[in-house]
Amino acid sequence: MNFELTEEQQSVKKVVRKFVDKEIIPYIQEWDRQGQFQPHILKRLAELQLMGVCIPEEYGGVGMDYNTLAIVCEELERGDTAYRTAVSVHTGLNSMTLLQWGTEEQKRKYLVPQAKGTKIGAFGLTEPNAGSDVAAMKSTARRVGDHYILNGSKTWISLCDYADHFLIFAKTDHDLGSKGITAFIVERTFEGVESKAIKGKLGIRAGNTGEVFLTDVKVPAANRLGEEGEGFKISMSALDSGRFTVAAGAVGLIEASLEASLKYCHERSTFGKEIGRHQLVQQMIAKMTANLEISRLLVFKAGTLKNQGKRNTKETSLAKWISCNAANEAANDAVQIHGAYGYSDEYPVERFLRNSKAPVIYEGTREIHTMMQGEYALGYRQDKELRKKLPAWPFEKASVH
């Protein structure tokens, strides 16, 4: 085991941190206050080659390992959850799923521009009545000749108003439950695709999240991802990548909470001494410090398994559960350490607390992951090999061009 970052990883970490400190942190308070998403940040991320950091070079990416993606997400979330979320959805949920399941033609047409950041990808699984219970989805896809006709709606879709390509999951056979779900690549320009942002969110207010409506959308059969009825497996493998990036982001939020708390502990004095001298404050700082290390190690363990081409559903679930819980606790403690000032947006910790709640819910609630880990431990849950694997790193050249 090697716990040291490579020179390449250290370089990426420095680049992202410099970008966040210069181009996100000075402005995020106002963007959050106004509920404004800034699409120019996506363009800057593309210029820095961060939208396809772990996508092979032959498909437009940089070709770095999966833990480098974790580093990017960790550093972005130090700035704000909104822009880590953008990378999680674009790279983790969409691009990595295309890399794993797409045909060569689909990769050339859709993955290459996404990896370069010239096109943006999103992910449409959740519906108004289908969250954790994916099989309850109502969206339909009906085969007509060489096309499918899609109808339905998706909700809580990040980048809904800015994505060029959506991975959409719909039922091709209602009688088969989860085995009747199929995945499709849907372009925003297809007739019948509309989106609408959701306002009034508790947190991640600087992010773009909303609904996607599909009305008689004609999708070429060539845009079906995988086989008919394979959509549930594809969606779950996509979540292995998405949850990995969410867990990595949570590490960044713990670090941001710790950094803000340490700074305030040295600035604020009560009862004749810095508040950091009080033991119960030290207890909160110690818990943040421990959870930062624990969460980062869990994330890197999952990333190492990805690098090796091994199934990592169990390890990714654990990393997501533990790190997101820890981030929520760290942000809550950071508010407590700041006292009354923690309740004001004069300091960033109230935003950290609001932002930290969503990841405890999305991509598998805390309760879903708790149940999964219990089932793994008891031997009730086992992961079977998938028909297509996420490629191991270092990447090999595809044999078909």
Coordinates of C-alpha atoms in Angstrom, one line a residue:
M1 CA 0.0 0.0 0.0
N2 CA 1.2 3.5 -0.9
F3 CA -0.5 6.4 0.7
E4 CA 1.5 9.1 -1.1
L5 CA 0.0 11.0 -4.0
T6 CA 1.9 10.8 -7.2
E7 CA 3.5 13.9 -8.6
E8 CA 0.8 14.0 -11.3
Q9 CA -1.9 13.9 -8.6
Q10 CA -0.2 16.5 -6.5
S11 CA 0.0 18.7 -9.6
V12 CA -3.7 18.3 -10.3
K13 CA -4.6 19.0 -6.6
K14 CA -2.6 22.3 -6.8
V15 CA -4.2 23.4 -10.0
V16 CA -7.8 22.7 -8.7
R17 CA -7.1 24.3 -5.4
K18 CA -5.7 27.5 -7.0
F19 CA -8.7 27.6 -9.3
V20 CA -11.1 27.2 -6.5
D21 CA -9.4 29.8 -4.2
K22 CA -9.2 32.3 -7.1
E23 CA -12.4 31.8 -9.1
I24 CA -15.0 30.2 -6.8
I25 CA -14.5 31.1 -3.1
P26 CA -14.4 34.9 -3.6
Y27 CA -17.8 34.9 -5.4
I28 CA -19.7 31.9 -4.1
Q29 CA -21.4 33.6 -1.2
E30 CA -23.2 36.0 -3.6
W31 CA -23.9 33.2 -6.2
D32 CA -25.4 31.1 -3.4
R33 CA -27.4 34.1 -2.0
Q34 CA -28.8 34.8 -5.5
G35 CA -29.3 31.2 -6.4
Q36 CA -27.2 31.7 -9.5
F37 CA -25.5 28.9 -11.4
Q38 CA -22.4 30.1 -13.3
P39 CA -21.9 28.1 -16.6
H40 CA -18.6 29.9 -17.2
I41 CA -17.2 27.7 -14.4
L42 CA -17.9 24.7 -16.6
K43 CA -16.0 26.3 -19.5
R44 CA -13.0 27.0 -17.1
L45 CA -13.1 23.4 -15.9
A46 CA -13.0 22.3 -19.5
E47 CA -10.0 24.6 -20.2
L48 CA -8.2 23.1 -17.3
Q49 CA -9.0 19.6 -18.7
L50 CA -10.9 18.6 -15.6
M51 CA -14.2 17.5 -17.3
G52 CA -12.7 14.3 -18.5
V53 CA -9.7 13.8 -16.2
C54 CA -10.2 10.0 -15.9
I55 CA -11.4 9.4 -19.4
P56 CA -8.9 7.7 -21.8
E57 CA -7.0 10.1 -24.1
E58 CA -8.4 8.3 -27.2
Y59 CA -11.9 9.4 -26.1
G60 CA -10.9 13.0 -25.5
G61 CA -9.9 12.8 -21.8
V62 CA -6.7 13.2 -19.9
G63 CA -6.3 9.5 -19.1
M64 CA -5.5 9.9 -15.4
D65 CA -6.6 7.3 -12.8
Y66 CA -9.9 7.3 -10.9
N67 CA -8.4 8.6 -7.7
T68 CA -7.3 11.7 -9.5
L69 CA -11.0 12.3 -10.2
A70 CA -11.6 12.0 -6.5
I71 CA -9.0 14.6 -5.8
V72 CA -10.7 17.0 -8.3
C73 CA -14.0 16.5 -6.6
E74 CA -12.6 16.9 -3.1
E75 CA -11.0 20.2 -4.1
L76 CA -14.0 21.5 -5.9
E77 CA -16.2 20.9 -2.9
R78 CA -13.9 23.0 -0.8
G79 CA -15.3 25.8 -2.9
D80 CA -18.9 24.7 -3.2
T81 CA -20.9 21.6 -3.6
A82 CA -22.6 23.0 -6.7
Y83 CA -19.5 22.7 -8.9
R84 CA -18.4 19.3 -7.5
T85 CA -22.0 18.2 -8.3
A86 CA -21.5 19.3 -11.9
V87 CA -18.4 17.2 -12.3
S88 CA -20.1 14.3 -10.5
V89 CA -23.0 14.2 -12.9
H90 CA -21.1 15.1 -16.1
T91 CA -18.1 12.8 -15.5
G92 CA -19.2 10.3 -12.9
L93 CA -22.7 9.5 -13.8
N94 CA -22.7 10.2 -17.5
S95 CA -19.3 10.0 -19.1
M96 CA -18.0 7.0 -17.1
T97 CA -21.2 5.2 -17.9
L98 CA -20.7 5.8 -21.6
L99 CA -17.1 4.6 -21.2
Q100 CA -18.3 1.4 -19.5
W101 CA -21.4 0.6 -21.6
G102 CA -21.3 2.6 -24.8
T103 CA -20.6 1.3 -28.3
E104 CA -17.6 2.6 -30.1
E105 CA -19.9 4.8 -32.2
Q106 CA -21.6 6.2 -29.1
K107 CA -18.2 6.9 -27.5
R108 CA -17.0 8.8 -30.6
K109 CA -20.2 10.8 -30.9
Y110 CA -21.0 11.6 -27.3
L111 CA -18.1 10.7 -25.0
V112 CA -15.3 12.5 -26.9
P113 CA -17.0 16.0 -26.7
Q114 CA -18.0 15.4 -23.1
A115 CA -14.5 14.5 -22.1
K116 CA -13.2 17.6 -23.7
G117 CA -16.0 19.6 -22.0
T118 CA -17.4 21.0 -25.2
K119 CA -20.6 19.2 -24.5
I120 CA -22.2 18.7 -21.1
G121 CA -23.8 15.4 -19.9
A122 CA -26.5 14.8 -17.3
F123 CA -28.3 11.8 -15.8
G124 CA -32.0 11.2 -15.6
L125 CA -33.1 8.4 -13.3
T126 CA -35.2 9.9 -10.4
E127 CA -38.9 10.6 -11.0
P128 CA -41.5 12.3 -8.8
N129 CA -42.6 8.9 -7.4
A130 CA -39.4 6.9 -8.0
G131 CA -36.4 7.7 -5.9
S132 CA -34.8 4.9 -4.0
D133 CA -37.5 2.6 -5.6
V134 CA -36.1 2.8 -9.1
A135 CA -38.5 0.1 -10.4
A136 CA -41.5 2.4 -9.7
M137 CA -40.5 4.7 -12.5
K138 CA -43.3 5.6 -14.9
S139 CA -41.4 6.9 -17.9
T140 CA -41.9 4.7 -21.0
A141 CA -40.0 3.9 -24.2
R142 CA -41.8 2.3 -27.1
R143 CA -40.0 0.8 -30.1
V144 CA -41.3 2.0 -33.5
G145 CA -39.1 0.9 -36.4
D146 CA -35.6 2.2 -36.0
H147 CA -36.6 4.6 -33.2
Y148 CA -38.0 4.6 -29.6
I149 CA -40.7 7.0 -28.5
L150 CA -40.0 8.3 -25.0
N151 CA -42.6 9.8 -22.6
G152 CA -42.3 10.8 -19.0
S153 CA -40.6 13.1 -16.6
K154 CA -37.5 13.2 -14.4
T155 CA -36.8 15.3 -11.4
W156 CA -33.9 16.5 -9.3
I157 CA -31.8 16.4 -12.4
S158 CA -28.5 18.4 -11.9
L159 CA -27.5 20.5 -14.9
C160 CA -31.0 20.1 -16.3
D161 CA -30.9 23.5 -18.1
Y162 CA -27.3 23.3 -19.3
A163 CA -26.7 19.7 -20.3
D164 CA -26.5 18.8 -24.0
H165 CA -26.8 15.1 -23.5
F166 CA -29.0 13.2 -21.0
L167 CA -28.8 9.5 -20.0
I168 CA -32.5 8.7 -19.6
F169 CA -33.9 5.5 -18.1
A170 CA -37.4 4.4 -19.2
K171 CA -39.5 1.2 -19.1
T172 CA -39.7 -0.7 -22.3
D173 CA -41.7 -3.4 -20.5
H174 CA -43.8 -2.5 -17.5
D175 CA -44.6 -6.1 -16.6
L176 CA -40.9 -6.9 -15.9
G177 CA -40.3 -4.3 -13.2
S178 CA -36.7 -3.4 -12.9
K179 CA -35.8 -5.9 -15.7
G180 CA -38.0 -3.9 -18.0
I181 CA -35.9 -0.7 -17.7
T182 CA -33.7 0.5 -20.7
A183 CA -31.2 3.3 -21.0
F184 CA -31.0 5.9 -23.7
I185 CA -28.8 8.8 -24.8
V186 CA -31.1 11.7 -25.4
E187 CA -30.0 15.0 -26.9
R188 CA -31.5 18.3 -25.6
T189 CA -32.2 19.3 -29.2
F190 CA -34.5 16.3 -29.8
E191 CA -38.1 17.5 -30.2
G192 CA -40.2 17.1 -27.1
V193 CA -37.4 17.6 -24.5
E194 CA -38.0 20.4 -22.0
S195 CA -36.5 21.4 -18.6
K196 CA -37.4 23.6 -15.7
A197 CA -35.2 24.5 -12.7
I198 CA -36.4 23.8 -9.1
K199 CA -36.3 26.9 -6.9
G200 CA -36.3 27.2 -3.1
K201 CA -33.8 24.5 -2.3
L202 CA -32.3 24.2 1.2
G203 CA -28.8 24.0 -0.1
I204 CA -26.6 23.9 -3.2
R205 CA -28.4 27.0 -4.3
A206 CA -25.6 28.0 -6.7
G207 CA -26.3 24.7 -8.6
N208 CA -28.8 24.1 -11.4
T209 CA -31.2 21.3 -10.5
G210 CA -34.7 20.7 -11.9
E211 CA -37.1 18.6 -14.0
V212 CA -36.8 17.2 -17.5
F213 CA -40.0 16.5 -19.4
L214 CA -40.1 14.0 -22.3
T215 CA -43.1 14.3 -24.7
D216 CA -43.1 11.9 -27.6
V217 CA -39.4 12.2 -27.9
K218 CA -38.1 10.3 -31.0
V219 CA -34.8 8.7 -30.0
P220 CA -32.8 6.6 -32.6
A221 CA -32.3 3.0 -31.7
A222 CA -28.6 3.6 -32.1
N223 CA -28.9 5.8 -29.0
R224 CA -30.0 2.9 -26.8
L225 CA -27.3 2.3 -24.2
G226 CA -26.8 -1.5 -23.7
E227 CA -29.5 -4.0 -24.4
E228 CA -33.3 -3.7 -23.8
G229 CA -34.0 -4.4 -20.1
E230 CA -30.4 -3.8 -19.1
G231 CA -31.1 -0.3 -17.8
F232 CA -31.3 -1.1 -14.1
K233 CA -27.9 -2.7 -14.2
I234 CA -26.5 0.2 -16.1
S235 CA -28.0 2.7 -13.7
M236 CA -26.6 0.9 -10.6
S237 CA -23.1 0.7 -12.2
A238 CA -23.4 4.4 -13.0
L239 CA -24.2 5.0 -9.3
D240 CA -21.0 3.2 -8.4
S241 CA -19.2 6.0 -10.2
G242 CA -21.5 8.8 -9.1
R243 CA -21.4 7.8 -5.4
F244 CA -17.6 7.6 -5.6
T245 CA -17.4 11.3 -6.6
V246 CA -20.0 12.3 -4.0
A247 CA -18.0 10.6 -1.3
A248 CA -14.8 12.4 -2.5
G249 CA -16.7 15.7 -2.5
A250 CA -17.8 15.1 1.1
V251 CA -14.1 14.8 2.0
G252 CA -13.6 18.3 0.6
L253 CA -16.6 19.6 2.7
I254 CA -15.1 18.1 5.9
E255 CA -11.8 19.8 5.0
A256 CA -13.5 23.1 4.4
S257 CA -15.4 22.9 7.7
L258 CA -12.2 22.1 9.5
E259 CA -10.2 24.9 7.8
A260 CA -12.9 27.5 8.7
S261 CA -13.2 26.2 12.3
L262 CA -9.4 26.2 12.9
K263 CA -9.2 29.8 11.6
Y264 CA -12.1 30.9 13.8
C265 CA -10.7 29.1 16.9
H266 CA -7.6 31.2 16.7
E267 CA -9.5 34.5 16.0
R268 CA -12.2 34.2 18.7
S269 CA -11.5 34.4 22.5
T270 CA -13.8 33.7 25.4
F271 CA -13.2 33.6 29.1
G272 CA -9.7 35.0 28.6
K273 CA -8.4 32.5 26.0
E274 CA -8.8 31.3 22.4
I275 CA -11.9 29.2 22.0
G276 CA -9.6 26.4 20.7
R277 CA -8.3 26.1 24.2
H278 CA -11.7 24.8 25.4
Q279 CA -11.8 21.0 25.5
L280 CA -15.3 20.6 24.0
V281 CA -14.2 22.7 21.0
Q282 CA -11.1 20.5 20.7
Q283 CA -13.4 17.5 20.8
M284 CA -15.3 18.8 17.7
I285 CA -12.0 19.6 15.9
A286 CA -10.6 16.2 16.7
K287 CA -13.7 14.5 15.3
M288 CA -13.4 16.5 12.1
T289 CA -9.7 15.6 11.8
A290 CA -10.4 11.9 12.3
N291 CA -13.3 11.8 9.9
L292 CA -11.3 13.6 7.3
E293 CA -8.7 10.9 7.3
I294 CA -11.2 8.0 7.6
S295 CA -13.3 9.3 4.7
R296 CA -10.4 10.0 2.4
L297 CA -9.0 6.6 3.0
L298 CA -12.3 4.9 2.2
V299 CA -12.6 7.0 -1.0
F300 CA -9.1 6.1 -2.1
K301 CA -9.7 2.4 -1.4
A302 CA -12.8 2.4 -3.7
G303 CA -10.8 4.3 -6.3
T304 CA -7.9 1.8 -6.1
L305 CA -10.4 -1.0 -6.8
K306 CA -11.7 0.9 -9.8
N307 CA -8.2 1.3 -11.0
Q308 CA -7.8 -2.5 -10.7
G309 CA -11.0 -3.1 -12.7
K310 CA -12.7 -4.8 -9.7
R311 CA -16.3 -4.5 -8.5
N312 CA -16.4 -1.9 -5.8
T313 CA -20.2 -1.5 -5.1
K314 CA -19.7 -2.4 -1.5
E315 CA -16.7 -0.2 -0.9
T316 CA -18.1 2.7 -2.7
S317 CA -21.4 2.5 -0.8
L318 CA -19.4 2.5 2.5
A319 CA -17.3 5.5 1.4
K320 CA -20.4 7.4 0.4
W321 CA -22.4 6.6 3.6
I322 CA -19.5 7.3 6.0
S323 CA -18.1 10.4 4.3
C324 CA -21.4 12.1 3.7
N325 CA -22.5 11.5 7.3
A326 CA -19.2 12.8 8.5
A327 CA -19.5 15.9 6.3
N328 CA -22.9 16.7 7.7
E329 CA -21.6 16.3 11.2
A330 CA -18.5 18.4 10.5
A331 CA -20.6 21.2 9.0
N332 CA -22.9 21.1 12.0
D333 CA -20.0 21.2 14.4
A334 CA -18.5 24.1 12.5
V335 CA -21.6 26.1 12.9
Q336 CA -21.6 25.3 16.6
I337 CA -17.9 26.4 16.9
H338 CA -18.8 29.7 15.2
G339 CA -21.7 30.3 17.7
A340 CA -24.1 33.0 16.6
Y341 CA -21.9 33.9 13.7
G342 CA -22.3 30.4 12.3
Y343 CA -26.0 31.2 11.8
S344 CA -25.1 34.1 9.4
D345 CA -23.8 34.0 5.9
E346 CA -21.1 36.3 7.0
Y347 CA -19.1 33.1 7.5
P348 CA -19.3 30.1 5.1
V349 CA -20.2 27.4 7.6
E350 CA -23.9 27.9 7.4
R351 CA -23.7 27.2 3.6
F352 CA -21.6 24.1 4.4
L353 CA -24.3 22.9 6.7
R354 CA -27.1 23.5 4.1
N355 CA -25.1 21.9 1.3
S356 CA -24.1 18.9 3.4
K357 CA -27.7 17.6 3.7
A358 CA -28.4 16.8 0.1
P359 CA -25.6 14.2 -0.3
V360 CA -26.9 12.3 2.7
I361 CA -30.1 11.8 0.6
Y362 CA -29.2 11.6 -3.1
E363 CA -27.5 8.7 -4.8
G364 CA -28.7 6.3 -2.2
T365 CA -30.0 7.7 1.1
R366 CA -28.1 7.1 4.4
E367 CA -30.7 4.4 5.2
I368 CA -30.3 2.6 1.9
H369 CA -26.5 2.4 2.4
T370 CA -26.9 1.3 6.0
M371 CA -29.1 -1.5 4.8
M372 CA -26.7 -2.4 2.0
Q373 CA -23.8 -2.7 4.4
G374 CA -25.8 -4.8 6.8
E375 CA -26.8 -7.2 3.9
Y376 CA -23.2 -7.5 2.8
A377 CA -22.0 -8.3 6.3
L378 CA -24.8 -10.9 6.8
G379 CA -24.1 -12.5 3.4
Y380 CA -27.5 -11.6 2.0
R381 CA -26.1 -9.4 -0.8
Q382 CA -23.5 -10.4 -3.3
D383 CA -22.3 -8.6 -6.4
K384 CA -22.2 -10.5 -9.7
E385 CA -19.9 -9.7 -12.6
L386 CA -21.4 -7.2 -15.1
R387 CA -21.6 -7.8 -18.8
K388 CA -19.3 -4.8 -19.3
K389 CA -16.8 -3.4 -16.8
L390 CA -15.4 0.0 -16.2
P391 CA -11.9 -0.2 -17.8
A392 CA -9.0 -0.7 -15.5
W393 CA -6.3 1.9 -15.3
P394 CA -3.7 2.4 -16.9
F395 CA -6.1 2.4 -19.9
E396 CA -5.4 0.2 -22.9
K397 CA -6.2 1.3 -26.4
A398 CA -9.5 0.1 -27.8
S399 CA -9.1 -2.6 -30.5
V400 CA -11.9 -1.2 -32.6
H401 CA -11.8 2.3 -34.1

